[in-house]
PDB file of C-alpha atoms in Angstrom:
ATOM      1  CA  MET O   1     -24.738 -74.679  17.579  1.00  0.00           C
ATOM      2  CA  GLU O   2     -22.893 -77.780  16.457  1.00  0.00           C
ATOM      3  CA  PHE O   3     -25.197 -78.092  13.357  1.00  0.00           C
ATOM      4  CA  LEU O   4     -24.424 -74.464  12.455  1.00  0.00           C
ATOM      5  CA  HIS O   5     -20.711 -75.002  12.863  1.00  0.00           C
ATOM      6  CA  SER O   6     -21.009 -78.064  10.607  1.00  0.00           C
ATOM      7  CA  LEU O   7     -22.779 -76.099   7.920  1.00  0.00           C
ATOM      8  CA  ALA O   8     -20.278 -73.345   8.204  1.00  0.00           C
ATOM      9  CA  ASN O   9     -17.519 -75.863   7.514  1.00  0.00           C
ATOM     10  CA  ILE O  10     -18.948 -76.999   4.198  1.00  0.00           C
ATOM     11  CA  ARG O  11     -19.958 -73.560   2.913  1.00  0.00           C
ATOM     12  CA  THR O  12     -18.879 -72.762  -0.642  1.00  0.00           C
ATOM     13  CA  PRO O  13     -19.124 -69.604  -2.746  1.00  0.00           C
ATOM     14  CA  PHE O  14     -21.780 -71.272  -4.910  1.00  0.00           C
ATOM     15  CA  GLY O  15     -23.728 -72.570  -1.941  1.00  0.00           C
ATOM     16  CA  THR O  16     -23.662 -69.183  -0.216  1.00  0.00           C
ATOM     17  CA  ALA O  17     -24.910 -67.481  -3.353  1.00  0.00           C
ATOM     18  CA  LEU O  18     -27.559 -70.078  -3.899  1.00  0.00           C
ATOM     19  CA  PHE O  19     -28.989 -69.860  -0.409  1.00  0.00           C
ATOM     20  CA  GLN O  20     -28.719 -66.088  -0.384  1.00  0.00           C
ATOM     21  CA  GLY O  21     -30.990 -66.216  -3.461  1.00  0.00           C
ATOM     22  CA  ILE O  22     -33.317 -68.726  -1.778  1.00  0.00           C
ATOM     23  CA  THR O  23     -33.673 -66.777   1.425  1.00  0.00           C
ATOM     24  CA  LEU O  24     -35.048 -63.807  -0.495  1.00  0.00           C
ATOM     25  CA  PHE O  25     -38.220 -65.882  -0.947  1.00  0.00           C
ATOM     26  CA  GLY O  26     -38.775 -65.261   2.833  1.00  0.00           C
ATOM     27  CA  GLU O  27     -38.254 -61.562   2.608  1.00  0.00           C
ATOM     28  CA  GLU O  28     -41.144 -59.344   3.690  1.00  0.00           C
ATOM     29  CA  ALA O  29     -41.046 -57.279   0.398  1.00  0.00           C
ATOM     30  CA  ILE O  30     -41.168 -60.395  -1.838  1.00  0.00           C
ATOM     31  CA  ILE O  31     -43.997 -61.917   0.211  1.00  0.00           C
ATOM     32  CA  VAL O  32     -46.059 -58.676   0.083  1.00  0.00           C
ATOM     33  CA  CYS O  33     -45.543 -58.373  -3.616  1.00  0.00           C
ATOM     34  CA  LEU O  34     -46.758 -61.941  -4.219  1.00  0.00           C
ATOM     35  CA  LEU O  35     -49.647 -61.567  -1.857  1.00  0.00           C
ATOM     36  CA  CYS O  36     -50.694 -58.401  -3.576  1.00  0.00           C
ATOM     37  CA  ALA O  37     -50.558 -60.005  -7.030  1.00  0.00           C
ATOM     38  CA  LEU O  38     -52.589 -62.933  -5.887  1.00  0.00           C
ATOM     39  CA  TYR O  39     -55.263 -60.764  -4.108  1.00  0.00           C
ATOM     40  CA  TRP O  40     -55.631 -58.007  -6.745  1.00  0.00           C
ATOM     41  CA  CYS O  41     -55.135 -59.956  -9.903  1.00  0.00           C
ATOM     42  CA  ARG O  42     -55.650 -63.724  -9.392  1.00  0.00           C
ATOM     43  CA  ASN O  43     -57.667 -65.270  -6.592  1.00  0.00           C
ATOM     44  CA  LYS O  44     -58.782 -63.050  -3.801  1.00  0.00           C
ATOM     45  CA  GLN O  45     -60.577 -65.872  -1.899  1.00  0.00           C
ATOM     46  CA  LEU O  46     -57.364 -67.836  -1.642  1.00  0.00           C
ATOM     47  CA  ALA O  47     -55.504 -64.627  -0.806  1.00  0.00           C
ATOM     48  CA  TYR O  48     -57.783 -64.008   2.137  1.00  0.00           C
ATOM     49  CA  GLY O  49     -56.542 -67.188   3.747  1.00  0.00           C
ATOM     50  CA  VAL O  50     -52.922 -66.509   2.938  1.00  0.00           C
ATOM     51  CA  GLY O  51     -53.190 -62.953   4.336  1.00  0.00           C
ATOM     52  CA  MET O  52     -54.790 -64.128   7.550  1.00  0.00           C
ATOM     53  CA  ALA O  53     -52.207 -66.836   8.004  1.00  0.00           C
ATOM     54  CA  PHE O  54     -49.451 -64.365   7.361  1.00  0.00           C
ATOM     55  CA  PHE O  55     -50.536 -61.664   9.699  1.00  0.00           C
ATOM     56  CA  LEU O  56     -51.590 -64.009  12.455  1.00  0.00           C
ATOM     57  CA  SER O  57     -48.373 -65.986  12.357  1.00  0.00           C
ATOM     58  CA  ALA O  58     -46.251 -62.725  12.177  1.00  0.00           C
ATOM     59  CA  ALA O  59     -47.996 -61.375  15.306  1.00  0.00           C
ATOM     60  CA  VAL O  60     -47.463 -64.743  17.199  1.00  0.00           C
ATOM     61  CA  VAL O  61     -43.789 -65.095  16.071  1.00  0.00           C
ATOM     62  CA  GLN O  62     -42.988 -61.437  17.043  1.00  0.00           C
ATOM     63  CA  GLY O  63     -44.683 -62.043  20.374  1.00  0.00           C
ATOM     64  CA  LEU O  64     -42.586 -65.073  20.978  1.00  0.00           C
ATOM     65  CA  LYS O  65     -39.449 -63.213  20.028  1.00  0.00           C
ATOM     66  CA  ILE O  66     -39.891 -60.584  22.747  1.00  0.00           C
ATOM     67  CA  THR O  67     -40.998 -63.240  25.257  1.00  0.00           C
ATOM     68  CA  PHE O  68     -37.974 -65.512  24.976  1.00  0.00           C
ATOM     69  CA  ARG O  69     -35.468 -62.810  23.838  1.00  0.00           C
ATOM     70  CA  ILE O  70     -32.921 -65.250  22.528  1.00  0.00           C
ATOM     71  CA  ASP O  71     -29.881 -63.738  20.871  1.00  0.00           C
ATOM     72  CA  ARG O  72     -28.541 -64.535  17.291  1.00  0.00           C
ATOM     73  CA  PRO O  73     -26.148 -67.457  16.979  1.00  0.00           C
ATOM     74  CA  TRP O  74     -23.033 -65.306  16.720  1.00  0.00           C
ATOM     75  CA  LEU O  75     -23.886 -63.688  20.013  1.00  0.00           C
ATOM     76  CA  LEU O  76     -24.671 -66.946  21.681  1.00  0.00           C
ATOM     77  CA  ASP O  77     -21.335 -68.315  20.481  1.00  0.00           C
ATOM     78  CA  PRO O  78     -18.669 -65.697  19.731  1.00  0.00           C
ATOM     79  CA  THR O  79     -16.553 -68.327  17.751  1.00  0.00           C
ATOM     80  CA  PHE O  80     -19.312 -68.728  15.239  1.00  0.00           C
ATOM     81  CA  VAL O  81     -19.096 -66.632  11.984  1.00  0.00           C
ATOM     82  CA  PRO O  82     -22.250 -66.154   9.987  1.00  0.00           C
ATOM     83  CA  VAL O  83     -22.252 -65.115   6.306  1.00  0.00           C
ATOM     84  CA  ALA O  84     -21.540 -61.335   6.503  1.00  0.00           C
ATOM     85  CA  SER O  85     -23.990 -60.381   3.689  1.00  0.00           C
ATOM     86  CA  ALA O  86     -26.912 -61.953   5.518  1.00  0.00           C
ATOM     87  CA  LEU O  87     -26.564 -59.808   8.641  1.00  0.00           C
ATOM     88  CA  GLU O  88     -28.370 -56.707   7.316  1.00  0.00           C
ATOM     89  CA  ALA O  89     -31.641 -58.477   7.087  1.00  0.00           C
ATOM     90  CA  SER O  90     -31.072 -60.341  10.303  1.00  0.00           C
ATOM     91  CA  THR O  91     -32.193 -57.914  12.952  1.00  0.00           C
ATOM     92  CA  GLY O  92     -34.254 -58.512  16.152  1.00  0.00           C
ATOM     93  CA  TYR O  93     -34.177 -61.606  18.418  1.00  0.00           C
ATOM     94  CA  SER O  94     -33.406 -65.015  16.810  1.00  0.00           C
ATOM     95  CA  PHE O  95     -36.252 -67.201  18.146  1.00  0.00           C
ATOM     96  CA  PRO O  96     -38.423 -67.941  16.197  1.00  0.00           C
ATOM     97  CA  SER O  97     -37.293 -67.198  12.602  1.00  0.00           C
ATOM     98  CA  GLY O  98     -39.144 -64.412  10.928  1.00  0.00           C
ATOM     99  CA  HIS O  99     -38.083 -65.277   7.361  1.00  0.00           C
ATOM    100  CA  THR O 100     -39.201 -68.850   7.784  1.00  0.00           C
ATOM    101  CA  GLN O 101     -42.604 -67.671   9.150  1.00  0.00           C
ATOM    102  CA  CYS O 102     -43.155 -65.412   6.130  1.00  0.00           C
ATOM    103  CA  ALA O 103     -42.283 -68.212   3.653  1.00  0.00           C
ATOM    104  CA  ALA O 104     -44.321 -70.837   5.494  1.00  0.00           C
ATOM    105  CA  ALA O 105     -47.404 -68.530   5.741  1.00  0.00           C
ATOM    106  CA  LEU O 106     -47.426 -67.814   1.944  1.00  0.00           C
ATOM    107  CA  TYR O 107     -46.108 -70.930   0.262  1.00  0.00           C
ATOM    108  CA  GLY O 108     -47.363 -73.222   3.022  1.00  0.00           C
ATOM    109  CA  TYR O 109     -50.973 -72.028   2.661  1.00  0.00           C
ATOM    110  CA  LEU O 110     -50.756 -72.230  -1.078  1.00  0.00           C
ATOM    111  CA  GLY O 111     -49.404 -75.705  -0.771  1.00  0.00           C
ATOM    112  CA  VAL O 112     -52.220 -76.806   1.440  1.00  0.00           C
ATOM    113  CA  SER O 113     -54.704 -75.346  -1.002  1.00  0.00           C
ATOM    114  CA  CYS O 114     -52.983 -76.743  -4.126  1.00  0.00           C
ATOM    115  CA  ARG O 115     -54.723 -79.635  -5.772  1.00  0.00           C
ATOM    116  CA  ARG O 116     -51.804 -81.010  -7.725  1.00  0.00           C
ATOM    117  CA  TRP O 117     -49.367 -83.155  -5.760  1.00  0.00           C
ATOM    118  CA  TYR O 118     -46.248 -81.837  -7.601  1.00  0.00           C
ATOM    119  CA  GLY O 119     -47.354 -78.215  -7.024  1.00  0.00           C
ATOM    120  CA  ARG O 120     -47.907 -79.017  -3.346  1.00  0.00           C
ATOM    121  CA  ALA O 121     -44.591 -80.684  -3.116  1.00  0.00           C
ATOM    122  CA  ALA O 122     -42.777 -77.861  -4.800  1.00  0.00           C
ATOM    123  CA  LEU O 123     -44.274 -75.278  -2.473  1.00  0.00           C
ATOM    124  CA  PHE O 124     -43.589 -77.199   0.706  1.00  0.00           C
ATOM    125  CA  ALA O 125     -39.996 -77.777  -0.549  1.00  0.00           C
ATOM    126  CA  LEU O 126     -39.630 -73.987  -0.924  1.00  0.00           C
ATOM    127  CA  VAL O 127     -40.715 -73.400   2.597  1.00  0.00           C
ATOM    128  CA  LEU O 128     -38.104 -75.960   3.848  1.00  0.00           C
ATOM    129  CA  LEU O 129     -35.401 -74.547   1.616  1.00  0.00           C
ATOM    130  CA  VAL O 130     -36.037 -70.964   2.978  1.00  0.00           C
ATOM    131  CA  GLY O 131     -35.782 -72.450   6.581  1.00  0.00           C
ATOM    132  CA  PHE O 132     -32.569 -74.256   5.667  1.00  0.00           C
ATOM    133  CA  SER O 133     -31.067 -71.177   4.041  1.00  0.00           C
ATOM    134  CA  ARG O 134     -31.456 -69.270   7.354  1.00  0.00           C
ATOM    135  CA  MET O 135     -29.347 -71.997   9.023  1.00  0.00           C
ATOM    136  CA  TYR O 136     -26.786 -72.288   6.241  1.00  0.00           C
ATOM    137  CA  LEU O 137     -26.257 -68.552   6.278  1.00  0.00           C
ATOM    138  CA  GLY O 138     -25.726 -68.697   9.982  1.00  0.00           C
ATOM    139  CA  VAL O 139     -28.415 -66.336  11.209  1.00  0.00           C
ATOM    140  CA  HIS O 140     -30.858 -68.871  12.815  1.00  0.00           C
ATOM    141  CA  THR O 141     -30.549 -72.099  14.722  1.00  0.00           C
ATOM    142  CA  PRO O 142     -32.623 -75.325  14.013  1.00  0.00           C
ATOM    143  CA  ALA O 143     -34.737 -74.465  17.051  1.00  0.00           C
ATOM    144  CA  ASP O 144     -35.591 -70.989  15.594  1.00  0.00           C
ATOM    145  CA  VAL O 145     -36.644 -72.486  12.224  1.00  0.00           C
ATOM    146  CA  GLY O 146     -38.403 -75.567  13.731  1.00  0.00           C
ATOM    147  CA  ALA O 147     -40.503 -73.404  16.049  1.00  0.00           C
ATOM    148  CA  SER O 148     -41.432 -71.060  13.302  1.00  0.00           C
ATOM    149  CA  LEU O 149     -42.550 -73.897  11.074  1.00  0.00           C
ATOM    150  CA  LEU O 150     -44.603 -75.400  13.882  1.00  0.00           C
ATOM    151  CA  VAL O 151     -46.298 -72.182  14.907  1.00  0.00           C
ATOM    152  CA  THR O 152     -47.134 -71.140  11.240  1.00  0.00           C
ATOM    153  CA  ALA O 153     -48.322 -74.683  10.401  1.00  0.00           C
ATOM    154  CA  LEU O 154     -50.784 -74.633  13.388  1.00  0.00           C
ATOM    155  CA  ILE O 155     -52.086 -71.199  12.309  1.00  0.00           C
ATOM    156  CA  ILE O 156     -52.404 -72.314   8.655  1.00  0.00           C
ATOM    157  CA  ALA O 157     -54.430 -75.317   9.819  1.00  0.00           C
ATOM    158  CA  CYS O 158     -56.725 -73.131  11.951  1.00  0.00           C
ATOM    159  CA  VAL O 159     -57.255 -70.523   9.178  1.00  0.00           C
ATOM    160  CA  TYR O 160     -57.864 -73.151   6.520  1.00  0.00           C
ATOM    161  CA  PHE O 161     -60.423 -74.880   8.809  1.00  0.00           C
ATOM    162  CA  CYS O 162     -62.207 -71.651   9.544  1.00  0.00           C
ATOM    163  CA  PHE O 163     -62.655 -70.809   5.897  1.00  0.00           C
ATOM    164  CA  ARG O 164     -63.739 -74.343   5.053  1.00  0.00           C
ATOM    165  CA  ALA O 165     -66.124 -74.291   7.930  1.00  0.00           C
ATOM    166  CA  GLY O 166     -67.702 -70.960   6.982  1.00  0.00           C
ATOM    167  CA  VAL O 167     -66.747 -69.142  10.068  1.00  0.00           C
ATOM    168  CA  SER O 168     -68.366 -65.592   9.849  1.00  0.00           C
ATOM    169  CA  ASP O 169     -66.318 -62.622   8.610  1.00  0.00           C
ATOM    170  CA  ALA O 170     -67.025 -60.788  11.930  1.00  0.00           C
ATOM    171  CA  TRP O 171     -65.496 -63.739  13.952  1.00  0.00           C
ATOM    172  CA  LEU O 172     -62.517 -63.879  11.656  1.00  0.00           C
ATOM    173  CA  ALA O 173     -61.861 -60.127  11.844  1.00  0.00           C
ATOM    174  CA  GLY O 174     -62.406 -60.256  15.670  1.00  0.00           C
ATOM    175  CA  ILE O 175     -59.801 -62.882  16.160  1.00  0.00           C
ATOM    176  CA  VAL O 176     -57.249 -61.143  14.046  1.00  0.00           C
ATOM    177  CA  ALA O 177     -57.893 -57.748  15.702  1.00  0.00           C
ATOM    178  CA  ALA O 178     -57.808 -59.263  19.182  1.00  0.00           C
ATOM    179  CA  LEU O 179     -54.421 -60.923  18.568  1.00  0.00           C
ATOM    180  CA  GLY O 180     -53.024 -57.719  17.017  1.00  0.00           C
ATOM    181  CA  ALA O 181     -54.251 -55.545  19.986  1.00  0.00           C
ATOM    182  CA  ALA O 182     -52.823 -58.112  22.489  1.00  0.00           C
ATOM    183  CA  VAL O 183     -49.427 -58.151  20.899  1.00  0.00           C
ATOM    184  CA  LEU O 184     -49.414 -54.391  20.588  1.00  0.00           C
ATOM    185  CA  VAL O 185     -50.284 -53.906  24.195  1.00  0.00           C
ATOM    186  CA  TYR O 186     -47.650 -56.592  25.323  1.00  0.00           C
ATOM    187  CA  ALA O 187     -44.854 -55.050  23.313  1.00  0.00           C
ATOM    188  CA  LEU O 188     -45.596 -51.519  24.501  1.00  0.00           C
ATOM    189  CA  ALA O 189     -45.769 -52.802  28.130  1.00  0.00           C
ATOM    190  CA  LEU O 190     -42.279 -54.527  27.803  1.00  0.00           C
ATOM    191  CA  TYR O 191     -40.869 -51.473  26.136  1.00  0.00           C
ATOM    192  CA  GLY O 192     -42.263 -49.078  28.738  1.00  0.00           C
ATOM    193  CA  ALA O 193     -40.800 -51.257  31.550  1.00  0.00           C
ATOM    194  CA  GLY O 194     -37.400 -51.131  29.874  1.00  0.00           C
ATOM    195  CA  VAL O 195     -37.271 -54.923  29.205  1.00  0.00           C
ATOM    196  CA  ILE O 196     -36.861 -54.518  25.405  1.00  0.00           C
ATOM    197  CA  GLU O 197     -35.405 -51.764  23.328  1.00  0.00           C
ATOM    198  CA  MET O 198     -37.345 -49.779  20.764  1.00  0.00           C
ATOM    199  CA  HIS O 199     -36.205 -51.731  17.685  1.00  0.00           C
ATOM    200  CA  TYR O 200     -37.395 -54.957  19.160  1.00  0.00           C
ATOM    201  CA  ALA O 201     -40.809 -53.489  20.042  1.00  0.00           C
ATOM    202  CA  SER O 202     -40.998 -51.993  16.549  1.00  0.00           C
ATOM    203  CA  ASP O 203     -41.221 -55.299  14.845  1.00  0.00           C
ATOM    204  CA  CYS O 204     -44.124 -56.228  17.153  1.00  0.00           C
ATOM    205  CA  CYS O 205     -45.932 -53.000  16.584  1.00  0.00           C
ATOM    206  CA  LYS O 206     -45.603 -53.519  12.781  1.00  0.00           C
ATOM    207  CA  ALA O 207     -47.131 -57.053  13.052  1.00  0.00           C
ATOM    208  CA  ALA O 208     -49.800 -55.830  15.352  1.00  0.00           C
ATOM    209  CA  GLY O 209     -50.661 -52.985  13.002  1.00  0.00           C
ATOM    210  CA  GLY O 210     -50.899 -55.368  10.157  1.00  0.00           C
ATOM    211  CA  CYS O 211     -53.361 -57.477  12.042  1.00  0.00           C
ATOM    212  CA  LEU O 212     -55.519 -54.497  12.974  1.00  0.00           C
ATOM    213  CA  GLY O 213     -55.443 -53.212   9.325  1.00  0.00           C
ATOM    214  CA  CYS O 214     -56.269 -56.758   8.130  1.00  0.00           C
ATOM    215  CA  ALA O 215     -59.353 -57.058  10.405  1.00  0.00           C
ATOM    216  CA  VAL O 216     -60.867 -53.738   9.238  1.00  0.00           C
ATOM    217  CA  GLY O 217     -59.904 -54.432   5.484  1.00  0.00           C
ATOM    218  CA  LEU O 218     -61.394 -57.885   5.658  1.00  0.00           C
ATOM    219  CA  LEU O 219     -64.869 -56.640   6.894  1.00  0.00           C
ATOM    220  CA  TRP O 220     -64.811 -53.591   4.564  1.00  0.00           C
ATOM    221  CA  GLU O 221     -64.074 -55.700   1.466  1.00  0.00           C
ATOM    222  CA  ARG O 222     -66.275 -58.707   2.197  1.00  0.00           C
ATOM    223  CA  ARG O 223     -69.278 -56.662   3.245  1.00  0.00           C
ATOM    224  CA  GLY O 224     -69.141 -53.495   1.085  1.00  0.00           C
ATOM    225  CA  ILE O 225     -66.610 -53.699  -1.837  1.00  0.00           C
ATOM    226  CA  ARG O 226     -66.617 -57.216  -3.281  1.00  0.00           C
ATOM    227  CA  PHE O 227     -64.313 -56.295  -6.135  1.00  0.00           C
ATOM    228  CA  SER O 228     -63.530 -58.520  -9.164  1.00  0.00           C
ATOM    229  CA  GLU O 229     -59.943 -59.568  -9.533  1.00  0.00           C
ATOM    230  CA  ARG O 230     -60.602 -60.375 -13.225  1.00  0.00           C
ATOM    231  CA  ALA O 231     -59.251 -57.959 -15.961  1.00  0.00           C
ATOM    232  CA  PRO O 232     -57.272 -58.000 -19.217  1.00  0.00           C
ATOM    233  CA  LEU O 233     -53.508 -58.571 -18.738  1.00  0.00           C
ATOM    234  CA  TRP O 234     -52.467 -54.963 -19.386  1.00  0.00           C
ATOM    235  CA  GLN O 235     -55.043 -53.725 -16.814  1.00  0.00           C
ATOM    236  CA  GLN O 236     -53.701 -56.253 -14.322  1.00  0.00           C
ATOM    237  CA  ALA O 237     -50.171 -55.002 -14.859  1.00  0.00           C
ATOM    238  CA  VAL O 238     -51.228 -51.348 -14.360  1.00  0.00           C
ATOM    239  CA  LYS O 239     -53.342 -52.316 -11.368  1.00  0.00           C
ATOM    240  CA  PHE O 240     -50.443 -54.104  -9.630  1.00  0.00           C
ATOM    241  CA  LEU O 241     -47.783 -51.380 -10.318  1.00  0.00           C
ATOM    242  CA  VAL O 242     -50.078 -48.573  -9.154  1.00  0.00           C
ATOM    243  CA  GLY O 243     -51.132 -50.582  -6.007  1.00  0.00           C
ATOM    244  CA  MET O 244     -47.477 -51.326  -5.181  1.00  0.00           C
ATOM    245  CA  ALA O 245     -46.636 -47.700  -5.555  1.00  0.00           C
ATOM    246  CA  GLY O 246     -49.221 -47.049  -2.892  1.00  0.00           C
ATOM    247  CA  VAL O 247     -47.670 -49.600  -0.585  1.00  0.00           C
ATOM    248  CA  VAL O 248     -44.227 -48.022  -1.041  1.00  0.00           C
ATOM    249  CA  GLY O 249     -45.638 -44.532  -0.449  1.00  0.00           C
ATOM    250  CA  ILE O 250     -47.344 -45.595   2.800  1.00  0.00           C
ATOM    251  CA  ARG O 251     -44.355 -47.540   4.128  1.00  0.00           C
ATOM    252  CA  TRP O 252     -41.666 -44.905   3.411  1.00  0.00           C
ATOM    253  CA  GLY O 253     -43.744 -41.776   2.961  1.00  0.00           C
ATOM    254  CA  LEU O 254     -45.310 -41.846   6.340  1.00  0.00           C
ATOM    255  CA  LYS O 255     -41.959 -42.567   7.964  1.00  0.00           C
ATOM    256  CA  ALA O 256     -40.452 -39.632   6.230  1.00  0.00           C
ATOM    257  CA  LEU O 257     -43.367 -37.390   7.089  1.00  0.00           C
ATOM    258  CA  LEU O 258     -43.954 -38.448  10.685  1.00  0.00           C
ATOM    259  CA  GLY O 259     -40.593 -39.809  11.848  1.00  0.00           C
ATOM    260  CA  ALA O 260     -39.868 -43.106  13.497  1.00  0.00           C
ATOM    261  CA  SER O 261     -41.848 -44.119  16.534  1.00  0.00           C
ATOM    262  CA  LEU O 262     -43.776 -47.148  17.721  1.00  0.00           C
ATOM    263  CA  LEU O 263     -47.046 -45.424  16.998  1.00  0.00           C
ATOM    264  CA  VAL O 264     -45.927 -44.525  13.383  1.00  0.00           C
ATOM    265  CA  ASP O 265     -44.852 -48.131  12.841  1.00  0.00           C
ATOM    266  CA  THR O 266     -48.219 -49.413  14.018  1.00  0.00           C
ATOM    267  CA  LEU O 267     -49.982 -46.861  11.815  1.00  0.00           C
ATOM    268  CA  ARG O 268     -47.895 -47.582   8.769  1.00  0.00           C
ATOM    269  CA  TYR O 269     -48.332 -51.210   8.711  1.00  0.00           C
ATOM    270  CA  GLY O 270     -52.001 -51.015   9.623  1.00  0.00           C
ATOM    271  CA  LEU O 271     -52.612 -48.686   6.698  1.00  0.00           C
ATOM    272  CA  ILE O 272     -50.587 -50.933   4.364  1.00  0.00           C
ATOM    273  CA  ALA O 273     -52.852 -53.897   5.225  1.00  0.00           C
ATOM    274  CA  LEU O 274     -55.911 -51.658   4.850  1.00  0.00           C
ATOM    275  CA  TRP O 275     -54.738 -50.340   1.492  1.00  0.00           C
ATOM    276  CA  VAL O 276     -54.033 -53.743   0.140  1.00  0.00           C
ATOM    277  CA  LEU O 277     -57.220 -55.396   1.294  1.00  0.00           C
ATOM    278  CA  ALA O 278     -59.809 -52.776   0.927  1.00  0.00           C
ATOM    279  CA  LEU O 279     -58.881 -49.113   0.163  1.00  0.00           C
ATOM    280  CA  TYR O 280     -56.983 -49.791  -3.124  1.00  0.00           C
ATOM    281  CA  PRO O 281     -59.683 -52.271  -4.355  1.00  0.00           C
ATOM    282  CA  PHE O 282     -62.287 -49.675  -3.527  1.00  0.00           C
ATOM    283  CA  LEU O 283     -60.541 -47.093  -5.577  1.00  0.00           C
ATOM    284  CA  PHE O 284     -59.821 -49.264  -8.670  1.00  0.00           C
ATOM    285  CA  GLN O 285     -63.353 -50.697  -8.586  1.00  0.00           C
ATOM    286  CA  LYS O 286     -64.748 -47.052  -8.562  1.00  0.00           C
ATOM    287  CA  ALA O 287     -62.383 -46.170 -11.410  1.00  0.00           C
ATOM    288  CA  GLU O 288     -63.509 -49.170 -13.347  1.00  0.00           C
ATOM    289  CA  GLY O 289     -67.161 -48.197 -12.803  1.00  0.00           C
ATOM    290  CA  LEU O 290     -66.478 -44.668 -13.952  1.00  0.00           C
ATOM    291  CA  ARG O 291     -64.711 -45.981 -17.098  1.00  0.00           C
ATOM    292  CA  HIS O 292     -67.573 -48.262 -17.987  1.00  0.00           C
ATOM    293  CA  GLY O 293     -70.118 -45.449 -17.257  1.00  0.00           C
ATOM    294  CA  ALA O 294     -68.374 -43.135 -19.711  1.00  0.00           C
ATOM    295  CA  CYS O 295     -68.498 -45.700 -22.494  1.00  0.00           C
ATOM    296  CA  PRO O 296     -72.128 -45.306 -23.392  1.00  0.00           C
ATOM    297  CA  GLU O 297     -71.854 -41.492 -23.551  1.00  0.00           C
ATOM    298  CA  GLN O 298     -68.799 -41.876 -25.796  1.00  0.00           C
ATOM    299  CA  HIS O 299     -70.656 -44.130 -28.174  1.00  0.00           C
ATOM    300  CA  GLY O 300     -73.665 -41.787 -28.132  1.00  0.00           C
ATOM    301  CA  ALA O 301     -71.479 -38.835 -28.989  1.00  0.00           C
ATOM    302  CA  ALA O 302     -70.030 -40.756 -31.901  1.00  0.00           C
TER     303      ALA O 302
END
C-alpha cells in the first residue's frame, strides 16, 4: 500500500487523464473489438493463439480471484483514496488484475509473435503501461498486477509452444473446455456454499462460458469452416460492423430477454465466443459463396 500512497501523492490532472486513457486498452470491450478485427479481417491463425491465451488466462485469473478473495486497495486501507472515475470499471476482487490480464493476453501474445524488435518493444510497453495505470488510478496493488502478468505470461508461453509444436485441435479444444468447466463448477460450488456473492461468481461464469464457446468454435472452424479473412477494404468494414453488432446483440439482448443469472452469464459469453470464432465466419462465408454463385447467372442474363 505504501507504493500506492506514493503514486497518489504525485497524481496530477494530466497524469490522471493520461492513465485513464491508457487503462482503456485493458477494457474487455476494446480487447474484443481488436481480437475480432484481427480474426475476421487480418490474420486468423495469429488470432487463434491470442484468443486461446485470452480465454485461458481469463479463466485462471477469475479462479484465483475467488480463491484468494482479496479486497480492493481502498477497502484494505480506508485512508487510501483511488481515482473516483476508475471505480465504475473496478468491480470484483482485486487479486489478480483483470485489466492487466486482458492487455497482457492480447498485446503480449502479439508482441511474442512480432518479428520486428520495435513492434515487440511497443507492445510489451503497452502491457506494462496498462498494468501501471491500474496502480496509478489506485484500483490495484503491485501484487495484483505482478501476479496477473506472471500468470498470463506463462499461459502465453504454453499456447505459443502448443501452436508451434503442432498440438492437435482436439487437444487444444479439450484443454480449453476442461479449464472452463472446472472454473464453472468451482465458482458455482463456492456460490452455492455461500462463500462468494453472485456478482463475484458471475465474472467466473463469464470466463468459463468464453472458454467453452472457444473450444467448440475452434473445432468447428478448423475442421469445417476454414474461412478466408481476405477481402476488399469496404467488405472488411461491413464484415466487422455486422459482426460486432452480433456481439452486442448477444451480450445485451440475451440479458434483456432472459434476465440476470449465472446460467445466462455462462450462456451469453459462450455464445459470444462461438459467434466470433465460428458461427459468424460460417454465415459470412455462406453469404460470400451465394454472392459469387449469383455472378455467373447475372453475366449470363446480361
